[in-house]
Short mmCIF file of C-alpha atoms and ligand atoms in Angstrom, two decimals:
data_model
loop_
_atom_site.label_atom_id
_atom_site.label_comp_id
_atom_site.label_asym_id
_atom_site.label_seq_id
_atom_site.Cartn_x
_atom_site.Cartn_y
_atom_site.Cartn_z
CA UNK A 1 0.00 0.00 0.00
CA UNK A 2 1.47 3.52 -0.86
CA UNK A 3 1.17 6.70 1.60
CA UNK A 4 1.56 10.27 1.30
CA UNK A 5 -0.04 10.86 -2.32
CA UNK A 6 -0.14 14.08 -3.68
CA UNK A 7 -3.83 15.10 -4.52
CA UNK A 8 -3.55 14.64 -8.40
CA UNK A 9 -2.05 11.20 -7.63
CA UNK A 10 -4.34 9.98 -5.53
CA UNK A 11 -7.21 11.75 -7.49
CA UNK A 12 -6.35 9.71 -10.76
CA UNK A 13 -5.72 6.32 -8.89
CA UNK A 14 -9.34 6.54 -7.36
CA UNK A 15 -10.78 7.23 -11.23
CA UNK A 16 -8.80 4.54 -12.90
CA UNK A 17 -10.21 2.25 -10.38
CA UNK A 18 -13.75 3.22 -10.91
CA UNK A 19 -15.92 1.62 -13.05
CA UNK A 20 -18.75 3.34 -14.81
CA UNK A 21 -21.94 2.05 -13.75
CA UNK A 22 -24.49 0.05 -16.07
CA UNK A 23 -27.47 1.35 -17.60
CA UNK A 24 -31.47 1.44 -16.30
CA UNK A 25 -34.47 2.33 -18.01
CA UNK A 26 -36.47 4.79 -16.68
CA UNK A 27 -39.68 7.19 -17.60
CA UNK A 28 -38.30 9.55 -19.48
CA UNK A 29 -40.10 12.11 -17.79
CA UNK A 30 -38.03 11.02 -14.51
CA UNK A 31 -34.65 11.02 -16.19
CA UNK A 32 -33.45 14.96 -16.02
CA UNK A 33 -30.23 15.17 -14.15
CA UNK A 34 -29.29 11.77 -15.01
CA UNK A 35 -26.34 10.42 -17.90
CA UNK A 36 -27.65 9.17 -21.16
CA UNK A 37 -26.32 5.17 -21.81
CA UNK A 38 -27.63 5.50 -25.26
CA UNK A 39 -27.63 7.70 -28.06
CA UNK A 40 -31.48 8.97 -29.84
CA UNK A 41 -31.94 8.40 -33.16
CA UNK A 42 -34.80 9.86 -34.34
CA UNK A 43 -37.33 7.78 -35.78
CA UNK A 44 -39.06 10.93 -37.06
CA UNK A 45 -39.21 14.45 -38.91
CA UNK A 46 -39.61 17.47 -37.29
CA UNK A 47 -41.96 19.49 -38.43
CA UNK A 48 -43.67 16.33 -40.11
CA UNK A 49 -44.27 18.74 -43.20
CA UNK A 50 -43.39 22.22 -44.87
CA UNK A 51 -45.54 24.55 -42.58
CA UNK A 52 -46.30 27.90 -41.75
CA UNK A 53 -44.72 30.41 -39.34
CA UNK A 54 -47.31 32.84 -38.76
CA UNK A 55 -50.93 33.40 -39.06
CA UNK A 56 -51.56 34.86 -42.93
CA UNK A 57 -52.25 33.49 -46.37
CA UNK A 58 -50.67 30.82 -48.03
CA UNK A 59 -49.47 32.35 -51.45
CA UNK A 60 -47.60 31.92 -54.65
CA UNK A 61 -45.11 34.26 -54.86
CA UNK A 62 -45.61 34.50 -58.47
CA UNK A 63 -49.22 35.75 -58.31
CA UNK A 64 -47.52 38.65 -56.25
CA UNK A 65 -44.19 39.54 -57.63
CA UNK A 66 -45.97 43.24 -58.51
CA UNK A 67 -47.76 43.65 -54.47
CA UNK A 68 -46.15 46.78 -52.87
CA UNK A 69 -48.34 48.57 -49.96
CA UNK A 70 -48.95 51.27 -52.81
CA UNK A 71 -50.00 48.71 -55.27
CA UNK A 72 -51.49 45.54 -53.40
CA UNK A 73 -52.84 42.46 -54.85
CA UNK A 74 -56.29 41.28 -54.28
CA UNK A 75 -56.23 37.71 -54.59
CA UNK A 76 -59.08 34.86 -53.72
CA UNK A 77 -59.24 33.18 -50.35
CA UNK A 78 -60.29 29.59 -51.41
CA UNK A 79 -60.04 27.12 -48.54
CA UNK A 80 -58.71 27.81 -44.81
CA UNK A 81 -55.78 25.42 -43.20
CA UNK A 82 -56.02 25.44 -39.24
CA UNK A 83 -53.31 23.65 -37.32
CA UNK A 84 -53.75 20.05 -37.00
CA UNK A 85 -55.63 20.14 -40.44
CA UNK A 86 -54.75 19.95 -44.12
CA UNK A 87 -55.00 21.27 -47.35
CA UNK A 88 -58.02 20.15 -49.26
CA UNK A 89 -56.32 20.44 -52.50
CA UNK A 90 -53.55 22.08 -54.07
CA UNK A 91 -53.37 25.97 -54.04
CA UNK A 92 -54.00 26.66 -57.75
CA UNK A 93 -52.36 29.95 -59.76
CA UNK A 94 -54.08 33.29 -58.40
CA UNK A 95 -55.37 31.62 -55.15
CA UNK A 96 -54.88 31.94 -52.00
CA UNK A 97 -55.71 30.03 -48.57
CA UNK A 98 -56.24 31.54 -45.05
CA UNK A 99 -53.40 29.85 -43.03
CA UNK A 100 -52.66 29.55 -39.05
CA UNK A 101 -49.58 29.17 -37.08
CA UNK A 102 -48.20 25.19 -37.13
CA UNK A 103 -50.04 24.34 -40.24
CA UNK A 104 -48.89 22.57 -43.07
CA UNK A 105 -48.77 24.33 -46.07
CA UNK A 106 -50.68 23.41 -49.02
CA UNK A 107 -49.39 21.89 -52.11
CA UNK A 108 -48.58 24.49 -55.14
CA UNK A 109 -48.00 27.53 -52.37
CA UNK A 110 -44.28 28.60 -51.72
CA UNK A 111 -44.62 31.43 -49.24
CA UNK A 112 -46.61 32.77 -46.29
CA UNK A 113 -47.59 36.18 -45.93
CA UNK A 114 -48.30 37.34 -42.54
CA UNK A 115 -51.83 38.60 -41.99
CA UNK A 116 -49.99 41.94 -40.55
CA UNK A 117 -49.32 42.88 -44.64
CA UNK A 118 -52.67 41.92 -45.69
CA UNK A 119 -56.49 43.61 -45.17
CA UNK A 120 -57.21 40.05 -42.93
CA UNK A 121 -59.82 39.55 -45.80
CA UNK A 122 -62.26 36.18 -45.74
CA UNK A 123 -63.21 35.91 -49.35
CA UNK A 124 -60.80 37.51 -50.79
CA UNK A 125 -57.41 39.25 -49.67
CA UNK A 126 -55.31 42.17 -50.15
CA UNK A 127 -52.17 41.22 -50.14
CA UNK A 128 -49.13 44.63 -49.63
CA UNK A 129 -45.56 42.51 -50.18
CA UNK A 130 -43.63 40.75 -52.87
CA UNK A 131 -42.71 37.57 -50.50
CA UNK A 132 -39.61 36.57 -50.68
CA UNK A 133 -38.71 32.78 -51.62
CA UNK A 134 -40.37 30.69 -48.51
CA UNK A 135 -41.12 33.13 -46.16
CA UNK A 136 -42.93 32.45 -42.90
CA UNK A 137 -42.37 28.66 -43.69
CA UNK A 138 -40.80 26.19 -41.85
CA UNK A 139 -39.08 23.03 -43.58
CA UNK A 140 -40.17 19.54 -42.89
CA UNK A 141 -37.28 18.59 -40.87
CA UNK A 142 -36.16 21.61 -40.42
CA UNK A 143 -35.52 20.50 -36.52
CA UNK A 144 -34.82 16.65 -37.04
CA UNK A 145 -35.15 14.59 -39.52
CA UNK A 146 -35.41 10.19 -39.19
CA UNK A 147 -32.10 8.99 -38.72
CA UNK A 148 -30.96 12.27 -37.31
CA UNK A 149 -29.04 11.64 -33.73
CA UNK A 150 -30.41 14.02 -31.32
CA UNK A 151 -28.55 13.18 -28.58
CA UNK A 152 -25.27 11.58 -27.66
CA UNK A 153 -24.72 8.78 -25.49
CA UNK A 154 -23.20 10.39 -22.15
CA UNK A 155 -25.17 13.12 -22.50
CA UNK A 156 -26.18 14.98 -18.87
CA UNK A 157 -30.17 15.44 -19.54
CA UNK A 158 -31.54 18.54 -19.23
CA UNK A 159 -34.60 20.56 -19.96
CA UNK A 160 -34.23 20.55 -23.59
CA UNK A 161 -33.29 17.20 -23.71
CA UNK A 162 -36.18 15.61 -22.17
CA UNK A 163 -38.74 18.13 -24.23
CA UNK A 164 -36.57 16.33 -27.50
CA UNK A 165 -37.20 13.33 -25.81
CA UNK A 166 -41.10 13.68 -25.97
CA UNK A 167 -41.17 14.96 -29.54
CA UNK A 168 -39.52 11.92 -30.99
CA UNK A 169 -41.77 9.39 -28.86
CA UNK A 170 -39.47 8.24 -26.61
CA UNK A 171 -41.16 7.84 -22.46
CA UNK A 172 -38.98 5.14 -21.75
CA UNK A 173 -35.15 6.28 -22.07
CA UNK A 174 -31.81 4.41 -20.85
CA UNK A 175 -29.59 5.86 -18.27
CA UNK A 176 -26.64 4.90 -16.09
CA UNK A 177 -27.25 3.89 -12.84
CA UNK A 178 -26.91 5.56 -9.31
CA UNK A 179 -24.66 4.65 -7.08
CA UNK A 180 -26.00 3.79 -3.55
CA UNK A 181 -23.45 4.39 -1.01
CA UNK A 182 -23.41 3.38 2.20
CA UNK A 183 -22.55 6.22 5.17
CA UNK A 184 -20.66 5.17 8.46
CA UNK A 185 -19.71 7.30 11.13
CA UNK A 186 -17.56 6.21 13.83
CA UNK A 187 -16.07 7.29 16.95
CA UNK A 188 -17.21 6.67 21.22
CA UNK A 189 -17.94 10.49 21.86
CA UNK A 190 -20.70 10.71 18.62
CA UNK A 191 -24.52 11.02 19.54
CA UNK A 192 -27.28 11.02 17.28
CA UNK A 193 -28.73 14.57 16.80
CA UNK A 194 -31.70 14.12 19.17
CA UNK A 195 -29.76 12.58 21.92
CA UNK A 196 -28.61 14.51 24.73
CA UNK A 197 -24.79 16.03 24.44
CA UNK A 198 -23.61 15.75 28.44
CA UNK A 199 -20.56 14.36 29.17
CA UNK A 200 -18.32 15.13 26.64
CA UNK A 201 -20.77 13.70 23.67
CA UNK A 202 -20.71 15.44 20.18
CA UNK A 203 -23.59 15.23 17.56
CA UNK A 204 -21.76 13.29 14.40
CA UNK A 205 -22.83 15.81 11.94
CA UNK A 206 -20.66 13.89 9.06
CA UNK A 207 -23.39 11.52 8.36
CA UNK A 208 -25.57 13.99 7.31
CA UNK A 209 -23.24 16.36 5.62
CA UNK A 210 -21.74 13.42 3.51
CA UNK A 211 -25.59 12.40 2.56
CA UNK A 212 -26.28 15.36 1.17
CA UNK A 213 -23.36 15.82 -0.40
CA UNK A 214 -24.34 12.01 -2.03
CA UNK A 215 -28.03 13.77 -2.85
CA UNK A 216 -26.43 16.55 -4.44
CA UNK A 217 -25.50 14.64 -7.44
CA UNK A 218 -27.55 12.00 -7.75
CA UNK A 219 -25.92 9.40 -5.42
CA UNK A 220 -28.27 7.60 -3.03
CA UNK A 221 -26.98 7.24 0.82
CA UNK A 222 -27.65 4.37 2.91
CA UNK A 223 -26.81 5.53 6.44
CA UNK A 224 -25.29 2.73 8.56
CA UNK A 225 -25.46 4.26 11.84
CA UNK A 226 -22.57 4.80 14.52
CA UNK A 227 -20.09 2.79 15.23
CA UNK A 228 -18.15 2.62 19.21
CA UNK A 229 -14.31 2.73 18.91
CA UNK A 230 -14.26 -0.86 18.27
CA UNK A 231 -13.20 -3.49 16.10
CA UNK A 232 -16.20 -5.86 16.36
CA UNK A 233 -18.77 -2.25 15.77
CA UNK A 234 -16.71 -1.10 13.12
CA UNK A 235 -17.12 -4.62 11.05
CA UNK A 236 -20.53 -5.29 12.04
CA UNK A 237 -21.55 -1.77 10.59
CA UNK A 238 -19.27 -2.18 7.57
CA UNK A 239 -20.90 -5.26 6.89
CA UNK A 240 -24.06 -4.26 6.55
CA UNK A 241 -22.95 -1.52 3.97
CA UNK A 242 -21.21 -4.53 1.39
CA UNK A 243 -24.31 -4.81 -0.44
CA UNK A 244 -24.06 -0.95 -1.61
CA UNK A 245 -22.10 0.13 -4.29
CA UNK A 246 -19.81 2.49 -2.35
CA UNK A 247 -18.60 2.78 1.32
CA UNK A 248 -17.67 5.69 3.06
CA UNK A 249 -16.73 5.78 6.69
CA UNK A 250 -15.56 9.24 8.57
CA UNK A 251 -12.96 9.15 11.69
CA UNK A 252 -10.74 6.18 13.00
CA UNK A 253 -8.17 6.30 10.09
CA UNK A 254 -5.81 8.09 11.57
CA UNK A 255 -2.80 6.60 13.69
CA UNK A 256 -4.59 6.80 17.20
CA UNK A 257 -5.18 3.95 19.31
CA UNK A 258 -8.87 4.08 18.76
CA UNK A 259 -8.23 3.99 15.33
CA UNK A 260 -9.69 0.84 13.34
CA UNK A 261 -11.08 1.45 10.82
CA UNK A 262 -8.17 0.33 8.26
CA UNK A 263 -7.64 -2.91 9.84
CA UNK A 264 -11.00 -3.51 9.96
CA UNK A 265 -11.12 -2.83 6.33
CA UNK A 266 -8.04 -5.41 5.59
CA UNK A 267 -10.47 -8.05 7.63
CA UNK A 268 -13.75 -7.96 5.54
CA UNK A 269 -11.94 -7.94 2.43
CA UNK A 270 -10.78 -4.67 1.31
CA UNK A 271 -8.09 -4.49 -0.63
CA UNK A 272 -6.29 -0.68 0.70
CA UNK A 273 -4.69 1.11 -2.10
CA UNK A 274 -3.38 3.90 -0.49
CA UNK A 275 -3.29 5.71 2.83
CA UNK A 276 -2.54 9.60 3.12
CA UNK A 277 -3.09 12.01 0.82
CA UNK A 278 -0.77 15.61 1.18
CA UNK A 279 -3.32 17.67 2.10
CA UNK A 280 -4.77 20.16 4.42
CA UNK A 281 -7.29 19.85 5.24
CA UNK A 282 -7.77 16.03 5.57
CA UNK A 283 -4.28 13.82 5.39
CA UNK A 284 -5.99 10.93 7.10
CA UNK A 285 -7.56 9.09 3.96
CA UNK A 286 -8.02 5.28 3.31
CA UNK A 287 -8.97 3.95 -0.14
CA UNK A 288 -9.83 0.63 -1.24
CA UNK A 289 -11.55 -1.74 -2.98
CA UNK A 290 -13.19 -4.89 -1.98
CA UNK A 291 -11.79 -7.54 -3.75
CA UNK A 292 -14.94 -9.78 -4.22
CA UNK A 293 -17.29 -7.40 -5.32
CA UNK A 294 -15.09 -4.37 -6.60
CA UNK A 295 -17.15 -1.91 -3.84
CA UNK A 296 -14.99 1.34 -3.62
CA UNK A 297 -13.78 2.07 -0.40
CA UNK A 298 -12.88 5.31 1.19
CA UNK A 299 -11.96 5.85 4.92
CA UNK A 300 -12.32 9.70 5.41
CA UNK A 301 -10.97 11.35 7.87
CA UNK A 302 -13.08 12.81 10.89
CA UNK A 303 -12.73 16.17 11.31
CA UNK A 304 -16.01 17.89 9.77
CA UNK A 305 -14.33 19.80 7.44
CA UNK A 306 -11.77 17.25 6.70
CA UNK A 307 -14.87 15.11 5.82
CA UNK A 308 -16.46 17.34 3.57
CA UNK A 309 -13.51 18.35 1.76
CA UNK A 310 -12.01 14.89 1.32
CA UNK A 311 -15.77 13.66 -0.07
CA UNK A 312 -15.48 16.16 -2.24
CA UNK A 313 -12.10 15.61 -3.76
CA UNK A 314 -12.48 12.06 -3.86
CA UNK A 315 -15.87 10.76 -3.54
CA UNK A 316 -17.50 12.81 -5.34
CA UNK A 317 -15.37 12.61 -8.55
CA UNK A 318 -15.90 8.57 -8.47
CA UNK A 319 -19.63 8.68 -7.92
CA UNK A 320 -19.84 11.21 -10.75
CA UNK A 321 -17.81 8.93 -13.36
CA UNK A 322 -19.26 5.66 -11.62
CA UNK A 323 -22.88 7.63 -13.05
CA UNK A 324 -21.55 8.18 -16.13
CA UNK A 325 -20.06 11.83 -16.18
CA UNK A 326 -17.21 12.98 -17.74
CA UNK A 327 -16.90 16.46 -16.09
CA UNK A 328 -16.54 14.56 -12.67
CA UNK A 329 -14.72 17.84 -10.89
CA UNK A 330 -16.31 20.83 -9.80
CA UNK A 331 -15.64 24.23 -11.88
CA UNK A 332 -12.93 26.04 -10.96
CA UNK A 333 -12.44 30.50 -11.81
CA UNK A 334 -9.01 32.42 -11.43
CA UNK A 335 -9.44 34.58 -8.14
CA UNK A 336 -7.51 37.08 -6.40
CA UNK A 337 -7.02 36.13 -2.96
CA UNK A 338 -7.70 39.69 -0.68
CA UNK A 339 -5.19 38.62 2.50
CA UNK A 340 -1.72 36.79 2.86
CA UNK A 341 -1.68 32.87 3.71
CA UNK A 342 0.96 31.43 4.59
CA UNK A 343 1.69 28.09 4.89
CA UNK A 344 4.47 24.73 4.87
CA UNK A 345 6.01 23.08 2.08
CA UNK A 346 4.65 19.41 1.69
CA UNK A 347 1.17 19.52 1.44
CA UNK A 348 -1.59 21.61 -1.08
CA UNK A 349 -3.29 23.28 0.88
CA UNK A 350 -7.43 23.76 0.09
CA UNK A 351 -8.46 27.55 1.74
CA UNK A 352 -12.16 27.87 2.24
CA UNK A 353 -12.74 31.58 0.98
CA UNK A 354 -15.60 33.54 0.34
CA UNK A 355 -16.34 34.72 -3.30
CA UNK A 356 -17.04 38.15 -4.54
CA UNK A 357 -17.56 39.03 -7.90
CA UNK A 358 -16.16 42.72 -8.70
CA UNK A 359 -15.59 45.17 -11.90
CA UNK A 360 -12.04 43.66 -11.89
CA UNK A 361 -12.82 40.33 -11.39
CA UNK A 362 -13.38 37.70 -8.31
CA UNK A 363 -12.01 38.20 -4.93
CA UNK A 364 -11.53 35.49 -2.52
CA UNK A 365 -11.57 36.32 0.69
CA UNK A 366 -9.94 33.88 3.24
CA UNK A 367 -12.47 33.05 6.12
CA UNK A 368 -11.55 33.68 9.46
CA UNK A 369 -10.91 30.18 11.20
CA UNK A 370 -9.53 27.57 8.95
CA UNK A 371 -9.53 24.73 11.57
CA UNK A 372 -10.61 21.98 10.19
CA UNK A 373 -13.19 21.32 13.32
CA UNK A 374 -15.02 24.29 12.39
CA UNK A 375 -17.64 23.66 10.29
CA UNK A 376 -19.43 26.78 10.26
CA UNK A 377 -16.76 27.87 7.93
CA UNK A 378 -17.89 25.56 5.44
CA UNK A 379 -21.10 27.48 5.10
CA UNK A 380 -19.42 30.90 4.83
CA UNK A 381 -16.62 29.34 2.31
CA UNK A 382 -18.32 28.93 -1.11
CA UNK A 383 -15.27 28.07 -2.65
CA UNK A 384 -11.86 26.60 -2.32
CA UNK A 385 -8.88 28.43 -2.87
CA UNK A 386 -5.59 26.05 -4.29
CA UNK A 387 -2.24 26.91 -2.82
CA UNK A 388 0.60 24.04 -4.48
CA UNK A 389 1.83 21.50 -2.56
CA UNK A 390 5.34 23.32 -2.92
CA UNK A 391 4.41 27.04 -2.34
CA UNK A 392 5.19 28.78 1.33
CA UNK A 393 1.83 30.65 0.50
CA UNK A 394 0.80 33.63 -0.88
CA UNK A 395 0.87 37.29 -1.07
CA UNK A 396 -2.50 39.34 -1.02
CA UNK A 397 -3.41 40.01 -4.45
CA UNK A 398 -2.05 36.67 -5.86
CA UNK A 399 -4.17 35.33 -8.60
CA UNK A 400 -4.87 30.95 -7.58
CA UNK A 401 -7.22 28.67 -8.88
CA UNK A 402 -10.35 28.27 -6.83
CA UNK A 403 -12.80 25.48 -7.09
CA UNK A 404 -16.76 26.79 -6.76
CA UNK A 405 -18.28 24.42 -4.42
CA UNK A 406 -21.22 26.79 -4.36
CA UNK A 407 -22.72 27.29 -7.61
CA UNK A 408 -25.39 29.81 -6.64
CA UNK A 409 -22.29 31.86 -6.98
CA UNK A 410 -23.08 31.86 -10.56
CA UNK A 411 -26.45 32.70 -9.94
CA UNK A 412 -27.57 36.44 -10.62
CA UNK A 413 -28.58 38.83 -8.20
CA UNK A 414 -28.32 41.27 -11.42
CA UNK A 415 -29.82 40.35 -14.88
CA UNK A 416 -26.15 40.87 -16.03
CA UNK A 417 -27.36 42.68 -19.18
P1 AMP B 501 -10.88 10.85 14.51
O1 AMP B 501 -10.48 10.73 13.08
O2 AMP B 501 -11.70 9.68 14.96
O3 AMP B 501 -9.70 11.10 15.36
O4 AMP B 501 -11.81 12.11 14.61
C1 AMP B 501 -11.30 13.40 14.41
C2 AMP B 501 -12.23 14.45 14.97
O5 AMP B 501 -13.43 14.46 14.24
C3 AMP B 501 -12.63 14.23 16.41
O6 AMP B 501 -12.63 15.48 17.07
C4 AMP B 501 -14.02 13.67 16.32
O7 AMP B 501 -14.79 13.96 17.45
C5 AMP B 501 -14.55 14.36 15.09
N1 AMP B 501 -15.56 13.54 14.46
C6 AMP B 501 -15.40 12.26 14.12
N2 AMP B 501 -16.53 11.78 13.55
C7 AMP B 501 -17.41 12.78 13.54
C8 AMP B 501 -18.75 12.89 13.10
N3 AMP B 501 -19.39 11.87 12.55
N4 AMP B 501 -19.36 14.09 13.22
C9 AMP B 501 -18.70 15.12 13.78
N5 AMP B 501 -17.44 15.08 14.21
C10 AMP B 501 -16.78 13.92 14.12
MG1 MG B 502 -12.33 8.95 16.70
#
């Protein structure tokens, strides 16, 4: 087993050793959010047929190559096409039909005219423009056409995608799987959040922070509970998570006496892959895989902040590519950072800042307490600013990296326009 992998490193070993899931069907209808395992081919034309743009007259622009709004054309109004209907017959020289938004346009016509450059007329019409060469018409297939692919396979599906979905017939799409990954907390002094905190007792808020964060994209959590500081808990907990895709235990991987959690892991099967990852915060980090069933294994450390920000370097990349996604990393934006940090050689360090969007660009400002106990910073750091595994810090004013783990930051309080 290695220790003390840079971030990158032990980023990349955690993705080459996870799978991407299979595919489900699923109501369409049910399916935005979730990663295409097929690609659409259309099985249809969209429109169906040539059709009109506008409400007007269905014209040949030969009968009108003279109409100017000083010299209009009165022309014949012989049959009416609502939407939904059809053409009774062909539109014959020197006729016109009435004509409604959506419907198709009759044989023999080649242009709409919009009822705007007309005298709305019911028998007959006068008509004020030349038309140019199909306008107000939409193509058949102008949209899609059969054998057309819509969408690709690994496609995120959106909005559009499901409305695209629905015009080409399809309820019942294929997607990949989500991951259901079972949550362990660990650790003598934890208490439920209803339970009284006397005597030294804290609530284990990692449970529910690392659920969420599974909710968040898609991932379903399976909480297994609390675990006491020892080695017959830990398994018998872990063990009832093997049936999930995923496990994900917080505390006990560090080098304390109370510690268990990666020998435990060694006993039911798991095969670690690396311990220790040069980081702050969060060094304490087990992965593994369980050799029978290839279940990915992480053993994150416990500090609440630690927790988060390990699940989100590491977790959540794998449960995003185990669902399919290829973006598996949160977006990052170049940010000035508004105070000095400084900081030791050896490990990258991940600074929970503040974002603030400004006429010169984005500011990140530090927040106050960086412990890594504190997890009220979490909620007050929307992003998290890089500094290299190599740097001593940084000046105020340096430009870094920052990775948006808050993407109502993008959100406008402005319409931006
Ligand atoms: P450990 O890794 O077990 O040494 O835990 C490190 C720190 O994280 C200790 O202060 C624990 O009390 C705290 N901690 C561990 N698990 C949780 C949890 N589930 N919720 C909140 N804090 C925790
Ligand atoms: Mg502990």
């Amino acid at each position: 087993m290695r220790e003390g992998l840079t971030v990158a490193e032990a980023q990349d070993h955690i993705l080459e050793a996870t799978p991407v899931m299979g595919a489900e069907t699923l109501a369409a209808s049910e399916a935005g959010g979730r990663v295409l395992a097929e690609s659409i081919v259309s099985q249809r034309r969209h429109p169906p047929a040539d059709c009109s743009a506008m409400d007007g007259y269905a014209v040949r622009r030969e009968d009108l190559s003279s109409a100017s709004p000083d010299a209009p054309c009165t022309l014949p109004v012989v049959f009416e096409v609502p939407a939904g209907g059809h053409a009774p017959r062909a539109l014959g020289s020197g006729e016109t039909a009435r004509i409604f938004t959506g419907a198709p346009l009759p044989p023999g016509a080649d242009a709409v005219v919009m009822q705007e450059d007309t005298d709305q007329g019911a028998a007959q019409v006068e008509i004020r423009v030349a038309p140019a060469r199909r306008a107000h018409v939409r193509d058949a297939g102008e949209d899609f056409d059969l054998g057309d692919t819509l969408i690709e396979a690994g496609a995120v599906l959106g909005a559009p995608h499901l409305g695209v979905l629905a015009s080409v017939g399809r309820t019942i799409v294929s997607v990949h799987q989500r991951p259901r990954v079972a949550i362990l907390s660990g650790g003598d002094e934890l208490v439920e959040p209803d339970r009284p905190v006397d005597g030294g007792r804290i609530v284990s808020s990692n449970s529910y922070t690392l659920a969420a964060q599974c909710r968040e994209i898609g991932a379903d959590p399976i909480y297994l509970g609390i675990a006491e500081d020892t080695p017959n808990a830990i398994e018998a907990r872990m063990r009832a998570g093997l049936g999930a895709d995923v496990l994900v235990s917080s505390a006990g991987v560090s080098v304390g006496d109370h510690d268990h959690v990666r020998s435990v892991l060694e006993k039911i099967g798991c095969r670690l892959q690396f311990w220790g990852v040069k980081m702050k915060p969060g060094f304490p980090l087990a992965f593994g895989v369980i050799e029978k069933t290839g279940q990915l294994v992480f053993g994150l450390p416990g500090n609440p902040v630690s927790t988060a920000v390990t699940f989100e370097e590491f977790v959540r990349p794998a449960l995003r590519k185990l669902m399919g996604h290829r973006a598996v990393h949160r977006p990052t934006l170049r940010a000035t950072i508004t105070d000095r940090y400084k900081k030791k050689r050896g490990r990258l360090h991940f600074v929970r800042v503040t974002l603030e969007r400004t006429a010169e660009g984005v500011l990140a400002h530090p927040v106050s307490n960086q412990s890594s106990g504190v997890l009220t910073s979490l909620i007050r750091g929307q992003g998290l600013a890089v500094i290299p595994l190599e740097s001593e810090g940084v000046e105020a004013g340096t430009v870094l990296d920052v990775q948006v783990l808050d993407t109502t930051f993008f959100d406008g309080v402005d319409r931006g326009f």
